[in-house]
Short mmCIF file of C-alpha atoms in Angstrom, two decimals:
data_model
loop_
_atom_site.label_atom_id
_atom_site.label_comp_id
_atom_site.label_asym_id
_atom_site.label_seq_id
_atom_site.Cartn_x
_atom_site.Cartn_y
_atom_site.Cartn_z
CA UNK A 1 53.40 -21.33 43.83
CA UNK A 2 51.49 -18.03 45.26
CA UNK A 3 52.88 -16.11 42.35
CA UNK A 4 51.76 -18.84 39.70
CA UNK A 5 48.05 -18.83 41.41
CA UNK A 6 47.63 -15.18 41.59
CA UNK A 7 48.80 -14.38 37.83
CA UNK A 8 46.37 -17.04 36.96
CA UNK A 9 43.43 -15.59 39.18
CA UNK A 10 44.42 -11.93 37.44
CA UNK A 11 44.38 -13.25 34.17
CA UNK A 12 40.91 -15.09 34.64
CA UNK A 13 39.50 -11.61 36.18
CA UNK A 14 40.96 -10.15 33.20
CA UNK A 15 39.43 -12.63 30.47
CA UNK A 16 36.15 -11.75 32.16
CA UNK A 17 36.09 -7.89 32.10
CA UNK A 18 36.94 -8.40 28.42
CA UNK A 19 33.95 -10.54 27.64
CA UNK A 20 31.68 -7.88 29.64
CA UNK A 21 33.08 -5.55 27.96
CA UNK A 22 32.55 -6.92 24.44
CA UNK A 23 28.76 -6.74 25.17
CA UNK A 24 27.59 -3.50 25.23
CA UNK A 25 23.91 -2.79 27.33
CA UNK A 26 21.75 -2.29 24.57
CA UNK A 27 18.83 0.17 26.06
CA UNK A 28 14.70 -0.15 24.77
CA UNK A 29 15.76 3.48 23.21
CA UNK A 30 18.64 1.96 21.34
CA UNK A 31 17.07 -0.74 19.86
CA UNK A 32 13.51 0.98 19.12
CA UNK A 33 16.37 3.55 17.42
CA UNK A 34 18.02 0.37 15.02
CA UNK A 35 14.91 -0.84 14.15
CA UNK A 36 13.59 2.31 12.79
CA UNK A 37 16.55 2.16 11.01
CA UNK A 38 17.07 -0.67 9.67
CA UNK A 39 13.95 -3.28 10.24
CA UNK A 40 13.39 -4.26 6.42
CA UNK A 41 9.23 -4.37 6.76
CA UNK A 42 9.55 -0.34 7.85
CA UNK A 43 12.06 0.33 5.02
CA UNK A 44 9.71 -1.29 2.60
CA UNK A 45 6.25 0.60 4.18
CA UNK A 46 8.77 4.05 4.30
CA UNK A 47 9.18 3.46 0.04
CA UNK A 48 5.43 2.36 -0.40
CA UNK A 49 4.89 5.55 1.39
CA UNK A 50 7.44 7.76 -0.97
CA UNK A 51 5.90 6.14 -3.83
CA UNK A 52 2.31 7.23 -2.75
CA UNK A 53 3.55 10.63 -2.39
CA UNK A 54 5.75 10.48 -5.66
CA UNK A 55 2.20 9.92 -7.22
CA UNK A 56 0.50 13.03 -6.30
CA UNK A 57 1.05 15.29 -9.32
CA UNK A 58 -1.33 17.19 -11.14
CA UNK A 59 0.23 15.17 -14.59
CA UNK A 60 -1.00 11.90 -12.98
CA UNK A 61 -4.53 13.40 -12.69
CA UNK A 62 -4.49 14.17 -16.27
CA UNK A 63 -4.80 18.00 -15.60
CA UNK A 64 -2.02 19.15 -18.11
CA UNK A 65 -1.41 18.97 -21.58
CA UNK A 66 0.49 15.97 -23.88
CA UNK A 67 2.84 16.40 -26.52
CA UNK A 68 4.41 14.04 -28.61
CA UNK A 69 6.50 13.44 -31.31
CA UNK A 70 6.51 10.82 -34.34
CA UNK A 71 8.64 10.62 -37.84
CA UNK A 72 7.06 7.75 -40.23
CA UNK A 73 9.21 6.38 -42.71
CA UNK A 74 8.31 4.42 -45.49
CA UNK A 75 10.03 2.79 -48.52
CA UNK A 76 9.23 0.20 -51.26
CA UNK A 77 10.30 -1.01 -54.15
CA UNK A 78 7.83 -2.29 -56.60
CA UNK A 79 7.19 -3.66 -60.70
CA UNK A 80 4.41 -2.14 -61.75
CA UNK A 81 2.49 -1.41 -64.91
CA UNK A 82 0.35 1.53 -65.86
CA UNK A 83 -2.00 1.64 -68.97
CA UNK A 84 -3.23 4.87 -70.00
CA UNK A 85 -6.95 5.56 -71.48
CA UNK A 86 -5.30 6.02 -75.02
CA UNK A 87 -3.76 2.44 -74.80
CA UNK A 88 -0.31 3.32 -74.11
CA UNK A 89 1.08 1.05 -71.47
CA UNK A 90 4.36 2.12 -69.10
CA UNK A 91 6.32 -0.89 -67.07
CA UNK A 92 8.89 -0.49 -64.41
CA UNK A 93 11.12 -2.65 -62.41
CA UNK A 94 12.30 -2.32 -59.18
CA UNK A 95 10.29 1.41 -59.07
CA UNK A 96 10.94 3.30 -55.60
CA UNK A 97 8.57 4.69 -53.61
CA UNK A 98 8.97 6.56 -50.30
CA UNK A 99 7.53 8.68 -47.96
CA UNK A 100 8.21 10.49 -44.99
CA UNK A 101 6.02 11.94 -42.17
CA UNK A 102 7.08 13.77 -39.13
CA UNK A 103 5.51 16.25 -36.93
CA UNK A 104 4.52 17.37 -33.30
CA UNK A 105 1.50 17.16 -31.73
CA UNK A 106 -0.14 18.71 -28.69
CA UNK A 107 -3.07 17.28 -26.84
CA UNK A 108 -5.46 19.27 -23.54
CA UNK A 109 -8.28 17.92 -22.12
CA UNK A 110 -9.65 21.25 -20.91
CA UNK A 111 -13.00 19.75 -19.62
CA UNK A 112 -14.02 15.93 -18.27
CA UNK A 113 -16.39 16.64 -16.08
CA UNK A 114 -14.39 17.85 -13.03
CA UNK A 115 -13.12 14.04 -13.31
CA UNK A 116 -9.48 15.29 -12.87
CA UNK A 117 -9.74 17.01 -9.72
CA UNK A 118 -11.66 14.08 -8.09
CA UNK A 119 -8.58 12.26 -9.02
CA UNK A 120 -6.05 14.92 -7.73
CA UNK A 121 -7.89 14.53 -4.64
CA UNK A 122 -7.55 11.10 -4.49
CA UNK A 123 -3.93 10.74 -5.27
CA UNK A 124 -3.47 13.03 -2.29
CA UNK A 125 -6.01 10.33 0.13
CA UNK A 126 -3.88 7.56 -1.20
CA UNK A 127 -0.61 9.13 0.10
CA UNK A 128 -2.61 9.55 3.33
CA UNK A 129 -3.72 6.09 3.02
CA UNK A 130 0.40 4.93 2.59
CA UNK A 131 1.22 7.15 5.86
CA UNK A 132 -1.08 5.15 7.77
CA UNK A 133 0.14 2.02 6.70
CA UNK A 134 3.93 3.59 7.60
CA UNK A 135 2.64 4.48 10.45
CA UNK A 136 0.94 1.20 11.50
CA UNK A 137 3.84 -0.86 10.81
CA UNK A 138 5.85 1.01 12.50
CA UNK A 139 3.70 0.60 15.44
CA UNK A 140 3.28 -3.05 15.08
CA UNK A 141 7.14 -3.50 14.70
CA UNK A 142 8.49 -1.26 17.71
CA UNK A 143 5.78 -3.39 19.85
CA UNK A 144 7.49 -6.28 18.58
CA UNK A 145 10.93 -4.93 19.96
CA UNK A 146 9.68 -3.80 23.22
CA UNK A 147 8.27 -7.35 23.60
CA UNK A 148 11.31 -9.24 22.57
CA UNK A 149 13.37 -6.59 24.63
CA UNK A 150 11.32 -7.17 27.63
CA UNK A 151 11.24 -10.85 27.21
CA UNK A 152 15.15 -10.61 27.44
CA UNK A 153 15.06 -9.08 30.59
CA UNK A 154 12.71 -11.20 32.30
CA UNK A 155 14.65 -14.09 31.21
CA UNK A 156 17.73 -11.89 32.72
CA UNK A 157 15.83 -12.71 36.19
CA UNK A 158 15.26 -16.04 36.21
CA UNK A 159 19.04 -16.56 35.15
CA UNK A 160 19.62 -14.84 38.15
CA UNK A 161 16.94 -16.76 40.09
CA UNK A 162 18.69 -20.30 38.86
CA UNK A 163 22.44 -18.36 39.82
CA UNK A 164 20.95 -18.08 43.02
CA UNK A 165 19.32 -21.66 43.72
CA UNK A 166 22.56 -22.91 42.38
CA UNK A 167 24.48 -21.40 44.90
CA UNK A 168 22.55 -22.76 47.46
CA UNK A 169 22.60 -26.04 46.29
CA UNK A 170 26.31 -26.28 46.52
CA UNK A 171 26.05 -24.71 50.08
CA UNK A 172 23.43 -28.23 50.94
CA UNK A 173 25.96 -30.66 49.23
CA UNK A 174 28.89 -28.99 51.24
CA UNK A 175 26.75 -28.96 54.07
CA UNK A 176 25.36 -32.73 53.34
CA UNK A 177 29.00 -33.87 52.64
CA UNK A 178 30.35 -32.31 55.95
CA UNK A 179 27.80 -34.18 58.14
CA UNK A 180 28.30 -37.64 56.38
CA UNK A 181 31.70 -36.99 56.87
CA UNK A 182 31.31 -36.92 61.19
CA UNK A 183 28.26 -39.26 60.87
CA UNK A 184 25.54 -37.32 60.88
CA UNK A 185 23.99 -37.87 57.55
CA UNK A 186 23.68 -40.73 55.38
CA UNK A 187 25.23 -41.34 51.82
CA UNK A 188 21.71 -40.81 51.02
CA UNK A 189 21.37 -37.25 52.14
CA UNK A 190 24.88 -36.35 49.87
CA UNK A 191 23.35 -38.01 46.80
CA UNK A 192 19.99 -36.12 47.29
CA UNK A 193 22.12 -33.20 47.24
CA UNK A 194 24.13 -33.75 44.21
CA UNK A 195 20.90 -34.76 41.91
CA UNK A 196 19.17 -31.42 42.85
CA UNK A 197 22.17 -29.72 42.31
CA UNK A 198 22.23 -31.45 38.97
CA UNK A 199 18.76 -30.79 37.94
CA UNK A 200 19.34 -27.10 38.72
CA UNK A 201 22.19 -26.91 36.21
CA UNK A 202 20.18 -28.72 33.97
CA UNK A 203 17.65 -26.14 34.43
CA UNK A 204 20.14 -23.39 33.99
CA UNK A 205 21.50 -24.55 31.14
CA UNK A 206 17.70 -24.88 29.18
CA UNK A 207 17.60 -21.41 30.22
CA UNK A 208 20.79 -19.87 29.09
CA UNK A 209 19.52 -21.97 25.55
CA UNK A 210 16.29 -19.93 25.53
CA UNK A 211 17.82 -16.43 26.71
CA UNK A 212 19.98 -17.10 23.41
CA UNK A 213 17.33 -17.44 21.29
CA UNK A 214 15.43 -14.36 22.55
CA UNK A 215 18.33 -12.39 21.28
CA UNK A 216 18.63 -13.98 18.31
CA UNK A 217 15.07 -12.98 17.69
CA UNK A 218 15.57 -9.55 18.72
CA UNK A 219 18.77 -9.11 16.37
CA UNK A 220 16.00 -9.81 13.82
CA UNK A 221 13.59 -7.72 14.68
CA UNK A 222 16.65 -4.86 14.82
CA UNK A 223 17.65 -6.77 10.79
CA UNK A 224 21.24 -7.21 12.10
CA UNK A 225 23.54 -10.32 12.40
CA UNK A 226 21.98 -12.56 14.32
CA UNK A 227 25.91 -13.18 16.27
CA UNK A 228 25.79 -9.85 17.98
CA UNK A 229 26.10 -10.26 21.43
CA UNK A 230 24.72 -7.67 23.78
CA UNK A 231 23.21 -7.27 27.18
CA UNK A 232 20.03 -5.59 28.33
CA UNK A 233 19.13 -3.46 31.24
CA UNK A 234 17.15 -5.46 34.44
CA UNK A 235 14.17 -2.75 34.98
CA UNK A 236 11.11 -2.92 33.86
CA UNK A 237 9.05 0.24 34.15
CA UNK A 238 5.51 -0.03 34.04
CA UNK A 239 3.44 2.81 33.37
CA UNK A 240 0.41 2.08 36.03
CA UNK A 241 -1.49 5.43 34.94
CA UNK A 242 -2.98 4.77 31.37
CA UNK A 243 -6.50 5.55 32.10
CA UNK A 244 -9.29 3.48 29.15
CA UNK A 245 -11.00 6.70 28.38
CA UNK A 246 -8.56 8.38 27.45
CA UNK A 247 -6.91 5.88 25.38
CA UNK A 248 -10.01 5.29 23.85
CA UNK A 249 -9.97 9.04 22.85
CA UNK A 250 -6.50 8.55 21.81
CA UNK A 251 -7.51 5.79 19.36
CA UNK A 252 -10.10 7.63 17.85
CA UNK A 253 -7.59 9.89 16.58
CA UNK A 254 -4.40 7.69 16.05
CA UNK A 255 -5.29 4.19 15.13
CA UNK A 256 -3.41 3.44 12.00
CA UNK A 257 -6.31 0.53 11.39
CA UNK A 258 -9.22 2.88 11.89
CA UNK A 259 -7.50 5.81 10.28
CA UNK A 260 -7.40 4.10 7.08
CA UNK A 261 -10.83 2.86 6.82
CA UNK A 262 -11.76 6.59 7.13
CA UNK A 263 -9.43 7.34 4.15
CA UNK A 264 -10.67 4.26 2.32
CA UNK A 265 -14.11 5.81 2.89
CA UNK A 266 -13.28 9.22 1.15
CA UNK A 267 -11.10 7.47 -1.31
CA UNK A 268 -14.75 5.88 -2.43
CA UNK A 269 -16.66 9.03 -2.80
CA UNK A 270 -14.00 10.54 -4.81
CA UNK A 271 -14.76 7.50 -6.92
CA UNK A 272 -18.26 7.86 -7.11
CA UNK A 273 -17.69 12.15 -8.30
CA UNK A 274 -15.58 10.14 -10.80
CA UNK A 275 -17.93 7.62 -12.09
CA UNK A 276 -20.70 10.71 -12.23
CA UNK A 277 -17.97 12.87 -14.05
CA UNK A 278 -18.81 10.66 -17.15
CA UNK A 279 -22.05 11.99 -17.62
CA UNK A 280 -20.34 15.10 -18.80
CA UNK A 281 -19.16 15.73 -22.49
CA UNK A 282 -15.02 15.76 -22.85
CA UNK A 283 -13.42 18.98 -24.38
CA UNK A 284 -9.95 18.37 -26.09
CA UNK A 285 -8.15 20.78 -28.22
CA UNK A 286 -5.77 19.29 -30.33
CA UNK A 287 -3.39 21.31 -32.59
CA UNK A 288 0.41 20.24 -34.15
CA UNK A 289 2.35 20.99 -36.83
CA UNK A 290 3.26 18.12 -39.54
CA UNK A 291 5.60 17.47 -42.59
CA UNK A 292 4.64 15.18 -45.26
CA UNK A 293 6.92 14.56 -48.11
CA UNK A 294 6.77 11.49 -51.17
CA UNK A 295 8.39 9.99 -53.78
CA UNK A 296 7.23 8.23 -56.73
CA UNK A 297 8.82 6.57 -59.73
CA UNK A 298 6.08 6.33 -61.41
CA UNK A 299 3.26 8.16 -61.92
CA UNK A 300 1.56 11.66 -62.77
CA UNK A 301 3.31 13.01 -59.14
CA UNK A 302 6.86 11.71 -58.90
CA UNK A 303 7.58 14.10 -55.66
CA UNK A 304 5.02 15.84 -52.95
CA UNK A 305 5.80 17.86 -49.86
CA UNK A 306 3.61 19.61 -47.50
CA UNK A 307 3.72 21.08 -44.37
CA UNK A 308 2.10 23.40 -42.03
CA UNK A 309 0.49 23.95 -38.47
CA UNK A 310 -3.21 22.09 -37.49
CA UNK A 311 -5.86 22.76 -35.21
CA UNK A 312 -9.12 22.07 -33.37
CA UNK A 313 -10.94 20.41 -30.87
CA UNK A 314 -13.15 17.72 -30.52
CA UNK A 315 -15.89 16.71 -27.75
CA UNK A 316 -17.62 13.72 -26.98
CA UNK A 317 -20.42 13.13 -25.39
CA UNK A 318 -22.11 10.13 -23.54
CA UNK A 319 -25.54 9.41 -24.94
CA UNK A 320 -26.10 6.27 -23.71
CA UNK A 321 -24.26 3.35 -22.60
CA UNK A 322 -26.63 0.42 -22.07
CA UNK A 323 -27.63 1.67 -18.84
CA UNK A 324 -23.77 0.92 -17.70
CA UNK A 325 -23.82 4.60 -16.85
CA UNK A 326 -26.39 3.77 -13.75
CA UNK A 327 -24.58 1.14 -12.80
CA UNK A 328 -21.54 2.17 -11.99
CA UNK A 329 -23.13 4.98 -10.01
CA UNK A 330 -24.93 2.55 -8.14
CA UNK A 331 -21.77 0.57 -7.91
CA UNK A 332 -20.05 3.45 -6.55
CA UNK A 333 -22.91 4.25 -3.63
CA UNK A 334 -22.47 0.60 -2.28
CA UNK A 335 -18.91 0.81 -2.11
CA UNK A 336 -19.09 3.90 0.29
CA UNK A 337 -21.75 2.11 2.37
CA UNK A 338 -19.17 -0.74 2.63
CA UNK A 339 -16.55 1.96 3.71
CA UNK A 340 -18.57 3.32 6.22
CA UNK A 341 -20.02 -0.16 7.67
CA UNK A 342 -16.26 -1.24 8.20
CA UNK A 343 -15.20 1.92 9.81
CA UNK A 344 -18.34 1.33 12.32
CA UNK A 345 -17.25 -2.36 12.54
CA UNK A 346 -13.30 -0.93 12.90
CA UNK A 347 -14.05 1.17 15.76
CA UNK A 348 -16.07 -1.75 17.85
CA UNK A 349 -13.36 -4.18 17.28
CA UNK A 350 -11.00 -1.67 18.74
CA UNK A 351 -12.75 -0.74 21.83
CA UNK A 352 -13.68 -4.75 22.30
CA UNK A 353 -9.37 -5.10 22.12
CA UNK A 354 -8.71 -1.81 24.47
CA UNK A 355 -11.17 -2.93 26.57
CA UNK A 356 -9.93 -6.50 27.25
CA UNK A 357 -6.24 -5.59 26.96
CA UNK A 358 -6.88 -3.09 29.82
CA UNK A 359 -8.95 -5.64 31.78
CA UNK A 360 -5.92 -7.66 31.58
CA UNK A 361 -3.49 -4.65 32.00
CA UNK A 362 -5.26 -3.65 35.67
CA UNK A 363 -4.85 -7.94 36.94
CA UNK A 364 -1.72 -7.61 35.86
CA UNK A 365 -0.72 -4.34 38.10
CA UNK A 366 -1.90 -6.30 40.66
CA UNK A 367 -0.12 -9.21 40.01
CA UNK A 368 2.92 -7.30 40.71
CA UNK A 369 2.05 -5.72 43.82
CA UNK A 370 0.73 -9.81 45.15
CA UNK A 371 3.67 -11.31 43.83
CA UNK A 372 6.26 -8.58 45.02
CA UNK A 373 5.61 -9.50 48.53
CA UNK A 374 5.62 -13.18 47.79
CA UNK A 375 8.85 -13.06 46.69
CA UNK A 376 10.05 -11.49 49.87
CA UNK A 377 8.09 -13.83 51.92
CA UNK A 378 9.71 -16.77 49.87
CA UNK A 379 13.26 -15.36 50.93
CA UNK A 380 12.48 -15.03 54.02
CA UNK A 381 11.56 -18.27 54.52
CA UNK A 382 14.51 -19.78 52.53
CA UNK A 383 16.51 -18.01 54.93
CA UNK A 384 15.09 -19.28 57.97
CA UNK A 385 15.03 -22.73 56.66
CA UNK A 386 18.93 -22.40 55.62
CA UNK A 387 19.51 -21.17 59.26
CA UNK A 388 17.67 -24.38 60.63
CA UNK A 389 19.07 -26.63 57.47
CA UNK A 390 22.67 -25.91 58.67
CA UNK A 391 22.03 -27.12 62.84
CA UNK A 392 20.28 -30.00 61.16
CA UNK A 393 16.56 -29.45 62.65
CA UNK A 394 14.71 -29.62 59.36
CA UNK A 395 14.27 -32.31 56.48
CA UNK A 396 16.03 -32.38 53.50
CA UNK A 397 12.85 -32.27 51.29
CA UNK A 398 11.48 -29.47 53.83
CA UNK A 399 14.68 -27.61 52.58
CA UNK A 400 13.89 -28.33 48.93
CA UNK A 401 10.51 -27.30 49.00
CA UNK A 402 11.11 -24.03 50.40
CA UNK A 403 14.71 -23.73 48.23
CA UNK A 404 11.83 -24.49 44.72
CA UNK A 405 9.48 -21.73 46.51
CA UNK A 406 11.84 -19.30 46.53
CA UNK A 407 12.96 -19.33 42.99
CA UNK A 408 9.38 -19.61 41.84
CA UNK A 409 8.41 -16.49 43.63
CA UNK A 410 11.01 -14.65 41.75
CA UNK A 411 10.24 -16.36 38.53
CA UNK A 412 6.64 -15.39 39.14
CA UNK A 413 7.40 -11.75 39.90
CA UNK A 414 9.23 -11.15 37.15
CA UNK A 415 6.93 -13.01 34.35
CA UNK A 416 4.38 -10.62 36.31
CA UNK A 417 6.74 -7.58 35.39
CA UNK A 418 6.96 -8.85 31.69
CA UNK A 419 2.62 -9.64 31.08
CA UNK A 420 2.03 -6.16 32.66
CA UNK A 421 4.97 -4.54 30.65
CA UNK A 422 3.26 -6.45 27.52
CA UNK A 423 -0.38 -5.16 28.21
CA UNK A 424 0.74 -1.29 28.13
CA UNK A 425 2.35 -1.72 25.06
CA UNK A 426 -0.28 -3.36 23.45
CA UNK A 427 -2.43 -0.40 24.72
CA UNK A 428 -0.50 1.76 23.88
CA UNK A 429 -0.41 -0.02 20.40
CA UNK A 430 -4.26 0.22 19.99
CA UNK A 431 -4.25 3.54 21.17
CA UNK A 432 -1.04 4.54 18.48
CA UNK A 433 0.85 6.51 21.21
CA UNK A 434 3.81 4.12 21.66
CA UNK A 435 6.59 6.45 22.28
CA UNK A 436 9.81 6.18 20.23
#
């Protein structure tokens, strides 16, 4: 009977290293790493990027030369009827006629007003524009796995809180069952027991629901299957140095969001050297060389070829326009006003959000420090109540109360962890110096 129990106690320990085993400890570098990798949004900003910079050629400007090629064929067949100034007449059925055209052609617009390198230029501003959208959702999505990652480990502690208030539950209904059993508690005091046992199951078991979900949502954000089990690490490390000037300096520089209305803003005046490139005649030169050749049944000609080499150039010239001309100049000016009101407006919006996210960043440091030591008051308490609990000096809702303090100390410290772990990386965000 000894053997049976230990084999089954050593195949129980085993079943459980397996399962611990099976879920690897997935670090904040690890998963920062997958999503990089794999996060769909990031993979679809990283080819809107590629394509930006795909687009940067000086052919795309319209700096170099076009050639192309064409070959015209034409047949028909015809009755027709010719009557000649002496009166003679000549009718044929069915007469063919054909004629076939082929050639190359080369086309260079040497001059347009400087129009084409405006538009190099701001080819190469739109691929800047496309890094900082990269960039920015890259940000925005490695925020969103430090979050959920973070979130997972908080809810980590209060599974551990609920272990622990669980455990000392079953300790009161031992304890409450013992003394009814010699008399010295009522059925009452057993029942008491066993419902606040209960509810803390109950409570456990919401919680293991929820801790589920966060990964879940975390295997999303890391665009993986949603199955994979895994574990995370229990610290939270909160950087308590960031300093609001100089993340305010930071932001200047690297906020993805203010970055491109800069870009947007140069992106308009290249427009506007565009629009005022019109004002300017176009030189093309134009030269090819073409083959010609017909057939006739009838007729003074019944065959013609030709062939040979052409050239010149033509330029045009913008006389006037119905004022359209002035316009779009004007056009042009406002729209680079706009771009500079919205980086001005860009740049207060993010100090207003620094500003209050580090508000809320410095309350929360504090919040950790406050509810640190509440936490070990709480336990200290809970253990002097268990002390006095067990020689039967102190109420069973006095027990309770202090049980429910306990575990909401440690619930509270670690939520405090998580908001003050959320506010650095959401300045960190606005300033675009999350590290990954």
């Amino acid at each position: 009977m000894n053997i049976k129990k230990i084999y089954c106690t050593l195949l129980i320990l085993f079943a459980c290293i397996i399962e611990a085993n099976a879920q690897e400890v997935l670090t904040i570098e690890q998963a920062m790493t997958i999503a990089l990798e794999n996060n769909f949004e990031i993979k679809i900003a990283k080819n809107n990027s590629k394509i930006s910079e795909t687009n940067v050629t000086i052919g795309n400007a319209g700096m170099l030369p076009t050639a192309t090629a064409s070959v015209v064929d034409n047949n028909n067949l015809t009755n027709s009827t010719q009557v000649r100034q002496d009166g003679t007449s000549t009718t044929l059925n069915n007469a063919k006629n054909n004629s076939l055209n082929y050639g190359v052609s080369l086309g260079w617009t040497v001059f347009d007003g400087m129009k084409m390198f405006a538009r190099f230029d701001q080819l190469q501003e739109l691929q800047k524009l496309g890094d900082a959208e990269l960039k920015r959702t890259i940000l925005v999505k490695i925020g969103q796995v430090n979050s959920a990652y973070y979130d997972l480990v908080q809810q980590q502690h209060q599974l551990s809180a609920l272990d622990t208030t669980i455990v000392i539950s079953k300790q009161r209904l031992t304890l409450a069952q013992n003394r009814f059993s010699i008399g010295k508690a009522s059925k009452l005091e057993v029942l008491n027991a066993q419902v606040d046992l209960n509810s803390d199951q109950v409570a456990l078991l919401r919680q293991k629901e929820s801790y589920a979900n966060a990964k879940i949502l975390l295997n999303q954000y890391l665009a993986r299957d949603p199955q994979i089990n895994f574990r995370v690490t229990n610290e939270v490390v909160v950087d308590n140095k960031l300093v609001l000037v100089d993340l305010m300096e930071l932001a200047q520089k690297q906020n993805p969001a203010l970055e491109s209305q800069i870009i947007n803003k140069r992106i308009a005046e290249l427009q506007l050297k565009q629009v005022k490139a019109d004002r300017y005649p176009i030189l093309r030169l134009t030269t090819g060389y073409n083959f010609s050749e017909s057939e006739s049944s009838l007729g003074f000609t019944s065959e013609n070829t030709s062939k040979g080499l052409n050239y010149g150039f033509n330029a045009t010239m913008n006389i006037f326009d119905g004022f359209n001309q002035h316009r779009n100049e004007k056009v042009a000016k406002m729209q680079i006003e706009n771009t500079q009101i919205a980086i001005e407006q860009q740049g207060l919006i993010l100090n207003t959000q620094l500003s209050t996210a580090f508000q809320t960043y410095m309350t929360n440091l504090e919040l950790i420090e406050l509810e640190e030591n509440n936490e070990a008051i709480a336990k200290q308490n809970l253990d002097i109540t268990l002390d006095k609990f067990k020689i039967g000096t102190i109420t069973t809702l006095d027990f309770r109360t202090a049980q429910l303090n306990y575990v909401n100390a440690k619930v509270r410290y670690s939520n405090a962890q998580y908001e003050a772990k959320l506010s650095e990386i959401a300045l960190k965000e606005l300033a675009g110096n999350i590290t990954f």
